[in-house]
CSV table of C-alpha atoms in Angstrom, one decimal:
chain,number,residue,atom,x,y,z
C,8,MET,CA,104.6,120.1,104.6
C,9,ALA,CA,107.1,122.8,106.1
C,10,TYR,CA,110.9,121.5,105.9
C,11,VAL,CA,113.5,121.5,108.5
C,12,PRO,CA,116.5,123.4,107.4
C,13,ASP,CA,120.0,122.4,107.3
C,14,VAL,CA,119.5,119.2,109.3
C,15,CYS,CA,120.3,115.1,108.3
C,16,TYR,CA,117.3,113.3,109.4
C,17,THR,CA,119.1,109.7,109.4
C,18,ASP,CA,119.3,109.9,113.0
C,19,ALA,CA,115.2,111.0,113.6
C,20,LYS,CA,113.5,108.6,116.2
C,21,PHE,CA,111.4,106.2,114.3
C,22,GLU,CA,111.1,108.5,111.4
C,23,LEU,CA,108.5,110.9,113.1
C,24,VAL,CA,110.4,113.2,110.8
C,25,SER,CA,110.8,111.4,107.3
C,26,GLU,CA,113.8,111.4,104.8
C,27,LYS,CA,112.9,114.4,103.3
C,28,GLY,CA,112.5,116.3,106.1
C,29,GLN,CA,108.8,116.3,106.4
C,30,ILE,CA,106.7,116.4,109.8
C,31,LYS,CA,104.4,113.7,109.5
C,32,HIS,CA,100.8,114.8,109.4
C,33,ALA,CA,99.2,111.5,111.1
C,34,ALA,CA,101.9,111.6,113.9
C,35,LEU,CA,100.9,115.1,114.9
C,36,THR,CA,97.1,114.5,114.1
C,37,LEU,CA,97.3,111.8,117.0
C,38,TYR,CA,98.8,113.8,119.3
C,39,GLY,CA,96.7,116.4,119.1
C,40,TYR,CA,94.0,114.0,119.6
C,41,TYR,CA,95.7,112.7,122.9
C,42,CYS,CA,96.0,116.2,124.2
C,43,LYS,CA,92.1,116.7,123.3
C,44,CYS,CA,91.1,113.5,125.2
C,45,ARG,CA,93.0,114.4,128.2
C,46,ASN,CA,91.3,114.7,131.6
C,47,ARG,CA,92.2,118.6,132.3
C,48,ASN,CA,92.8,117.9,136.0
C,49,SER,CA,95.0,114.7,135.5
C,50,GLY,CA,96.3,115.3,132.3
C,51,PHE,CA,95.5,111.8,131.3
C,52,ALA,CA,93.8,110.5,128.3
C,53,PHE,CA,91.4,107.4,127.8
C,54,PRO,CA,91.4,107.1,124.2
C,55,LYS,CA,89.6,104.1,122.5
C,56,GLY,CA,90.9,102.6,119.1
C,57,LYS,CA,87.7,102.6,117.3
C,58,THR,CA,86.7,106.4,118.5
C,59,ILE,CA,90.4,107.7,117.2
C,60,VAL,CA,89.9,105.5,113.8
C,61,ASN,CA,86.3,107.5,113.7
C,62,ASP,CA,87.2,111.0,115.0
C,63,THR,CA,91.0,111.3,112.9
C,64,GLY,CA,90.5,109.2,110.0
C,65,ILE,CA,93.8,107.5,110.7
C,66,PRO,CA,93.7,103.6,109.8
C,67,LYS,CA,93.2,101.6,112.8
C,68,SER,CA,96.3,99.4,111.9
C,69,ASN,CA,98.7,102.5,112.3
C,70,VAL,CA,97.1,103.9,115.4
C,71,SER,CA,99.7,101.6,117.7
C,72,MET,CA,102.5,102.4,115.3
C,73,LEU,CA,102.1,106.0,115.4
C,74,ARG,CA,101.5,105.8,119.2
C,75,ASP,CA,104.8,104.1,119.9
C,76,PHE,CA,106.7,106.4,117.5
C,77,LEU,CA,105.4,109.3,119.8
C,78,GLU,CA,106.1,107.7,122.9
C,79,GLU,CA,109.9,106.6,121.7
C,80,CYS,CA,110.3,110.4,120.7
C,81,GLY,CA,109.1,111.5,124.1
C,82,TRP,CA,105.7,113.0,123.3
C,83,ILE,CA,103.7,110.7,125.6
C,84,GLU,CA,103.7,108.2,128.2
C,85,VAL,CA,101.7,104.8,128.1
C,86,TYR,CA,100.6,102.7,130.7
C,87,PRO,CA,100.2,99.8,130.8
C,88,THR,CA,96.4,99.7,131.0
C,89,GLY,CA,96.4,102.0,127.6
C,90,VAL,CA,96.3,105.3,129.6
C,91,ILE,CA,98.2,107.9,127.5
C,92,ARG,CA,99.6,111.0,129.0
C,93,PRO,CA,100.5,113.6,126.7
C,94,LEU,CA,103.9,115.2,127.8
C,95,LYS,CA,103.4,118.7,126.2
C,96,GLY,CA,100.9,122.0,126.4
C,97,PHE,CA,99.6,124.6,125.0
C,98,ILE,CA,100.8,128.1,124.6
C,99,SER,CA,97.8,130.9,124.9
C,100,ASP,CA,97.8,133.5,122.6
C,101,LYS,CA,99.4,135.9,125.7
C,102,GLU,CA,102.3,133.4,125.8
C,103,ILE,CA,102.7,134.0,122.3
C,104,LEU,CA,103.1,137.7,122.4
C,105,LYS,CA,105.5,137.2,125.4
C,106,MET,CA,107.6,134.8,123.3
C,107,ARG,CA,107.6,137.3,120.7
C,108,LEU,CA,107.0,134.6,117.9
C,109,LYS,CA,104.6,136.6,115.9
C,110,ARG,CA,106.9,136.4,112.6
C,111,LEU,CA,106.3,132.5,112.9
C,112,LEU,CA,102.5,132.9,112.3
C,113,THR,CA,100.4,133.4,109.6
C,114,SER,CA,97.3,134.9,111.4
C,115,LEU,CA,96.4,135.0,115.0
C,116,PRO,CA,94.6,134.2,117.4
C,117,PHE,CA,96.0,130.5,116.9
C,118,VAL,CA,96.9,127.9,119.7
C,119,LEU,CA,100.6,126.8,119.3
C,120,ILE,CA,102.0,123.4,120.5
C,121,ILE,CA,105.4,123.9,121.1
C,122,ARG,CA,107.8,120.9,121.0
C,123,THR,CA,111.8,120.6,121.1
C,124,LEU,CA,113.5,118.2,118.6
C,125,VAL,CA,117.2,117.4,119.0
C,126,LEU,CA,118.5,116.3,115.9
C,127,LYS,CA,122.5,115.7,115.8
C,128,ASN,CA,122.9,117.6,118.6
C,129,ARG,CA,121.2,120.2,117.7
C,130,THR,CA,117.7,121.5,119.1
C,131,PHE,CA,114.9,122.5,117.0
C,132,VAL,CA,111.7,124.1,118.1
C,133,LEU,CA,108.8,122.5,116.3
C,134,ILE,CA,105.9,124.9,116.3
C,135,ILE,CA,102.4,123.3,115.3
C,136,ARG,CA,99.5,125.7,114.1
C,137,THR,CA,95.9,124.8,115.0
C,138,LEU,CA,92.6,126.4,114.4
C,139,PHE,CA,91.5,126.3,118.2
C,140,LYS,CA,91.4,129.1,120.7
C,141,GLY,CA,92.4,128.3,123.9
C,142,ASN,CA,92.5,124.3,124.0
C,143,LEU,CA,91.8,121.2,122.3
C,144,ASN,CA,88.7,120.4,124.2
C,145,GLN,CA,86.6,120.4,121.0
C,146,PRO,CA,86.2,117.8,118.3
C,147,PHE,CA,89.5,117.2,116.6
C,148,LYS,CA,90.1,116.6,112.8
C,149,PRO,CA,93.0,116.2,110.6
C,150,ALA,CA,92.0,119.3,108.9
C,151,HIS,CA,92.7,121.6,112.0
C,152,LEU,CA,96.5,121.2,111.7
C,153,THR,CA,96.7,124.1,109.4
C,154,SER,CA,100.6,124.2,109.1
C,155,TYR,CA,103.5,123.0,110.8
C,156,SER,CA,107.4,123.8,110.8
C,157,ALA,CA,110.6,123.4,112.6
C,158,GLU,CA,113.4,126.0,113.1
C,159,PRO,CA,116.6,125.8,114.8
C,160,ALA,CA,116.5,127.1,118.3
C,161,ASP,CA,119.6,129.0,117.9
C,162,ALA,CA,118.0,131.1,115.7
C,163,ILE,CA,115.6,132.7,117.9
C,164,PRO,CA,117.1,135.0,120.4
C,165,ALA,CA,117.1,133.7,124.1
C,166,GLU,CA,115.4,136.6,125.2
C,167,LYS,CA,112.2,135.2,123.4
C,168,HIS,CA,112.5,131.8,124.7
C,169,PHE,CA,109.9,130.7,127.1
C,170,GLU,CA,110.4,127.7,129.1
C,171,ILE,CA,106.9,125.4,129.8
C,172,ASP,CA,106.8,123.6,132.8
C,173,PHE,CA,105.7,120.1,131.5
C,174,SER,CA,105.4,118.7,135.0
C,175,LYS,CA,102.2,120.2,135.2
C,176,ILE,CA,100.2,119.6,132.2
C,177,GLY,CA,97.0,118.9,132.1
C,178,VAL,CA,95.7,122.2,133.9
C,179,SER,CA,95.5,125.8,132.0
C,180,PRO,CA,98.1,128.2,132.4
C,181,GLU,CA,95.7,130.2,134.9
C,182,ARG,CA,95.6,126.6,137.2
C,183,ALA,CA,99.2,125.9,136.9
C,184,GLU,CA,100.0,126.3,140.2
C,185,THR,CA,97.3,124.1,141.6
C,186,THR,CA,98.5,120.4,142.4
C,187,PRO,CA,97.0,117.6,140.3
C,188,LYS,CA,95.4,114.8,141.9
C,189,LYS,CA,98.2,111.9,142.3
C,190,ILE,CA,98.6,109.5,139.9
C,191,ASN,CA,99.7,105.7,140.6
C,192,PRO,CA,102.5,105.6,138.0
C,193,LYS,CA,102.0,101.8,137.6
C,194,ASN,CA,98.8,102.0,135.8
C,195,GLY,CA,98.0,105.8,135.5
C,196,LEU,CA,95.1,105.4,137.6
C,197,SER,CA,94.2,107.3,141.0
C,198,PRO,CA,95.4,105.2,144.3
C,199,ASP,CA,92.3,104.3,145.1
C,200,CYS,CA,91.9,102.3,142.2
C,201,ALA,CA,92.5,98.1,142.3
C,202,GLU,CA,95.1,97.0,140.5
C,203,THR,CA,94.2,95.6,137.0
C,204,LYS,CA,94.7,91.7,136.7
C,205,PRO,CA,94.7,89.9,133.4
C,206,ASP,CA,91.8,88.0,132.6
C,207,ASN,CA,92.3,84.3,132.9
C,208,ARG,CA,89.6,83.0,131.1
C,209,ARG,CA,91.4,84.2,127.6
C,210,GLU,CA,93.8,80.9,128.6
C,211,HIS,CA,90.7,78.5,129.1
C,212,PRO,CA,90.4,75.6,127.0
C,213,ALA,CA,87.2,76.4,125.2
C,214,VAL,CA,88.2,80.1,124.3
C,215,LYS,CA,91.5,78.9,123.0
C,216,MET,CA,89.5,76.2,121.2
C,217,VAL,CA,87.5,78.8,119.3
C,218,ARG,CA,90.7,80.9,118.7
C,219,GLU,CA,92.5,77.7,117.1
C,220,ILE,CA,89.8,76.7,114.8
C,221,SER,CA,88.6,79.9,113.7
C,222,GLY,CA,91.4,81.7,113.9
C,223,ARG,CA,90.2,84.6,116.0
C,224,PHE,CA,89.1,84.9,119.8
C,225,PRO,CA,85.5,84.9,120.4
C,226,HIS,CA,84.3,88.1,122.2
C,227,LYS,CA,84.7,88.7,125.7
C,228,ASP,CA,80.8,88.7,126.4
C,229,GLN,CA,80.8,85.0,124.9
C,230,TRP,CA,83.7,83.6,127.1
C,231,ASP,CA,81.8,82.6,130.0
C,232,GLN,CA,79.1,80.9,128.4
C,233,LEU,CA,81.7,79.2,126.2
C,234,ILE,CA,83.2,78.0,129.5
C,235,LYS,CA,80.0,76.9,131.1
C,236,GLU,CA,79.0,75.0,128.3
C,237,ILE,CA,82.2,73.3,126.4
C,238,GLY,CA,84.1,72.5,129.6
C,239,LYS,CA,87.8,71.9,130.2
C,240,ASN,CA,87.8,69.2,128.0
C,241,PRO,CA,86.3,70.4,124.3
C,242,ASP,CA,86.1,67.9,121.6
C,243,ILE,CA,88.3,69.8,119.0
C,244,GLU,CA,87.8,67.3,115.8
C,245,PHE,CA,83.8,67.6,116.5
C,246,PHE,CA,84.1,71.1,116.5
C,247,ARG,CA,86.4,71.5,113.5
C,248,SER,CA,84.1,69.0,111.5
C,249,CYS,CA,80.9,71.9,112.8
C,250,TRP,CA,83.6,74.8,111.9
C,251,THR,CA,84.0,73.0,108.1
C,252,ILE,CA,80.7,72.8,107.5
C,253,TRP,CA,79.3,76.0,109.0
C,254,ARG,CA,81.9,77.9,106.7
C,255,SER,CA,81.4,75.7,103.7
C,256,PHE,CA,77.7,77.1,103.9
C,257,ASP,CA,79.0,80.7,104.0
C,258,GLY,CA,78.2,80.7,108.0
C,259,LYS,CA,79.6,83.6,109.6
C,260,PRO,CA,83.1,83.0,111.7
C,261,THR,CA,81.6,84.9,114.5
C,262,ASN,CA,78.3,83.2,114.9
C,263,LEU,CA,79.0,80.8,117.8
C,264,GLN,CA,75.4,79.9,117.8
C,265,GLY,CA,75.5,78.3,114.8
C,266,TRP,CA,78.7,76.2,115.1
C,267,VAL,CA,79.7,75.8,118.8
C,268,PHE,CA,76.7,76.3,121.3
C,269,ILE,CA,73.9,74.6,119.3
C,270,PRO,CA,76.1,71.8,118.1
C,271,ASN,CA,77.8,71.1,121.2
C,272,LYS,CA,74.0,70.9,123.1
C,273,THR,CA,72.5,68.6,120.4
C,274,GLY,CA,75.8,66.2,119.7
C,275,LYS,CA,75.2,66.9,116.0
C,276,LEU,CA,76.7,69.0,113.1
C,277,PRO,CA,74.8,72.2,112.4
C,278,GLN,CA,72.1,72.1,109.9
C,279,VAL,CA,72.8,75.5,108.1
C,280,PHE,CA,69.9,75.9,105.7
C,281,SER,CA,66.4,76.8,106.4
C,282,GLU,CA,63.4,75.7,104.7
C,283,ASN,CA,64.2,78.2,102.2
C,284,PRO,CA,67.7,78.0,101.5
C,285,VAL,CA,69.4,80.9,99.6
C,286,GLN,CA,71.1,79.6,96.5
C,287,LEU,CA,74.4,80.1,96.6
C,288,THR,CA,76.5,79.8,93.3
C,289,GLY,CA,79.1,77.1,93.4
C,290,LYS,CA,78.3,76.3,96.7
C,291,PRO,CA,76.0,73.0,97.5
C,292,PRO,CA,72.4,73.9,97.6
C,293,GLU,CA,71.1,71.3,99.6
C,294,LYS,CA,69.3,71.7,102.9
C,295,ASP,CA,70.9,68.7,104.8
C,296,TRP,CA,74.5,68.2,104.2
C,297,GLN,CA,74.4,65.1,105.4
C,298,ASN,CA,72.6,63.9,102.2
C,299,ALA,CA,74.2,66.7,99.8
C,300,GLY,CA,75.0,65.2,96.6
C,301,ARG,CA,77.2,66.6,94.5
C,302,TYR,CA,76.6,68.3,91.0
C,303,GLU,CA,75.7,65.8,88.4
C,304,GLU,CA,77.0,67.2,85.3
C,305,PRO,CA,79.8,69.7,84.1
C,306,GLY,CA,78.6,73.1,83.6
C,307,GLU,CA,76.2,73.7,86.5
C,308,ILE,CA,78.6,76.0,88.4
C,309,ASP,CA,80.3,79.0,87.7
C,310,ARG,CA,83.8,77.9,88.1
C,311,ASN,CA,85.1,81.3,88.3
C,312,GLU,CA,83.0,81.9,91.9
C,313,ALA,CA,83.5,78.4,92.7
C,314,LEU,CA,87.4,79.1,92.5
C,315,GLU,CA,87.1,82.6,94.4
C,316,PHE,CA,85.1,80.5,97.4
C,317,LEU,CA,88.2,77.8,97.3
C,318,LEU,CA,90.6,80.5,97.3
C,319,GLU,CA,89.3,82.3,100.6
C,320,LEU,CA,89.2,78.6,102.2
C,321,GLN,CA,92.8,78.2,101.0
C,322,ALA,CA,93.9,81.5,102.4
C,323,GLU,CA,92.1,80.6,105.6
C,324,GLY,CA,94.4,77.4,105.7
C,325,GLU,CA,91.4,75.0,105.6
C,326,ASP,CA,91.6,71.8,104.1
C,327,LEU,CA,89.9,71.6,100.5
C,328,SER,CA,89.4,67.7,100.4
C,329,PRO,CA,86.1,67.6,102.0
C,330,TYR,CA,84.9,70.2,99.3
C,331,GLN,CA,85.7,67.2,96.4
C,332,LYS,CA,82.0,65.5,96.4
C,333,PHE,CA,80.2,68.7,95.8
C,334,TYR,CA,81.8,69.0,92.4
C,335,PRO,CA,82.1,67.1,89.3
C,336,GLU,CA,84.9,65.8,88.7
C,337,GLU,CA,86.0,67.6,85.6
C,338,ASP,CA,85.2,70.9,87.3
C,339,TRP,CA,87.0,69.8,90.6
C,340,THR,CA,90.2,68.9,88.4
C,341,TRP,CA,89.9,72.7,86.5
C,342,LEU,CA,89.6,74.6,89.9
C,343,ILE,CA,92.6,72.3,91.7
C,344,GLN,CA,94.9,73.3,88.4
C,345,GLU,CA,93.8,76.9,88.9
C,346,LEU,CA,94.4,76.7,92.5
C,347,ASN,CA,97.8,75.7,92.0
C,348,LYS,CA,98.7,78.1,89.0
C,349,GLN,CA,97.6,81.4,91.2
C,350,THR,CA,99.9,79.6,94.3
C,351,ALA,CA,102.5,79.6,92.1
C,352,ALA,CA,102.1,83.3,90.6
C,353,ASN,CA,102.1,84.2,94.1
């Protein structure tokens, strides 16, 4: 990483430039990816979170944070619909020669993304070098950012500056005079597109019930079935019991067929084991949970695995008391003591 000279970074917006003067690689990677995804005519990008993670390697939890950094620093515009508009363009090799900035390059040809960064009332020029010729309409990877640096703008003679009309981003220099298609500034879409409205199904009692019990929203594809089968007045206590039993047998929380849809049709709690149940160490092996007896003798279970299982349930905020009947008194006492120790340690 290159350092920006003679400047204090305490005023840098959202640490896009870090305390030591290093320009954050992840932020530049995400910005370059937005540029790569943009429509050549409109200048707008329609990136998807999963695609960003797969293509750039940036963790999903960091994408929204870095996007906010870029927006606050004026690198991109973010519309309510999630549409992104990169606000800076590309400098072609021909324009690089016009700017006479060859001393800033290690080799040619490169595509440069030129940005200005204002810190302490002093303007710096940020030069980002990539391995691409022409534009970033090729698959973009972090390794393609070879180097980047920032130099005080006043250190570059005025005659070497080249102003870019950022209002026409999205078209190549050869087509800069072409008027892009008008975009609705409210949602970043064409005027012909209908206004997007919030999905009211999200607030339906059946959908909210699943969220309340499981801690996560069901997939959108399941909302209609939930609304149709569960109705406006779900029996929350019944489904909470279904959830407890389902999870106690290691059922997947997203499998609504296991603990919501089928129990709702039959009015019975879920039968979670097939005819050939998988033996789960530390968990009840019986097929029918209603007739499930507890372990008869101490030492029949692996205490460590049982403790790990109960810790997971405790982390999810579940009540552990229903599980007491599955363990001998001596084992249950030991498990509770260990749980209390680990809780106190944390």
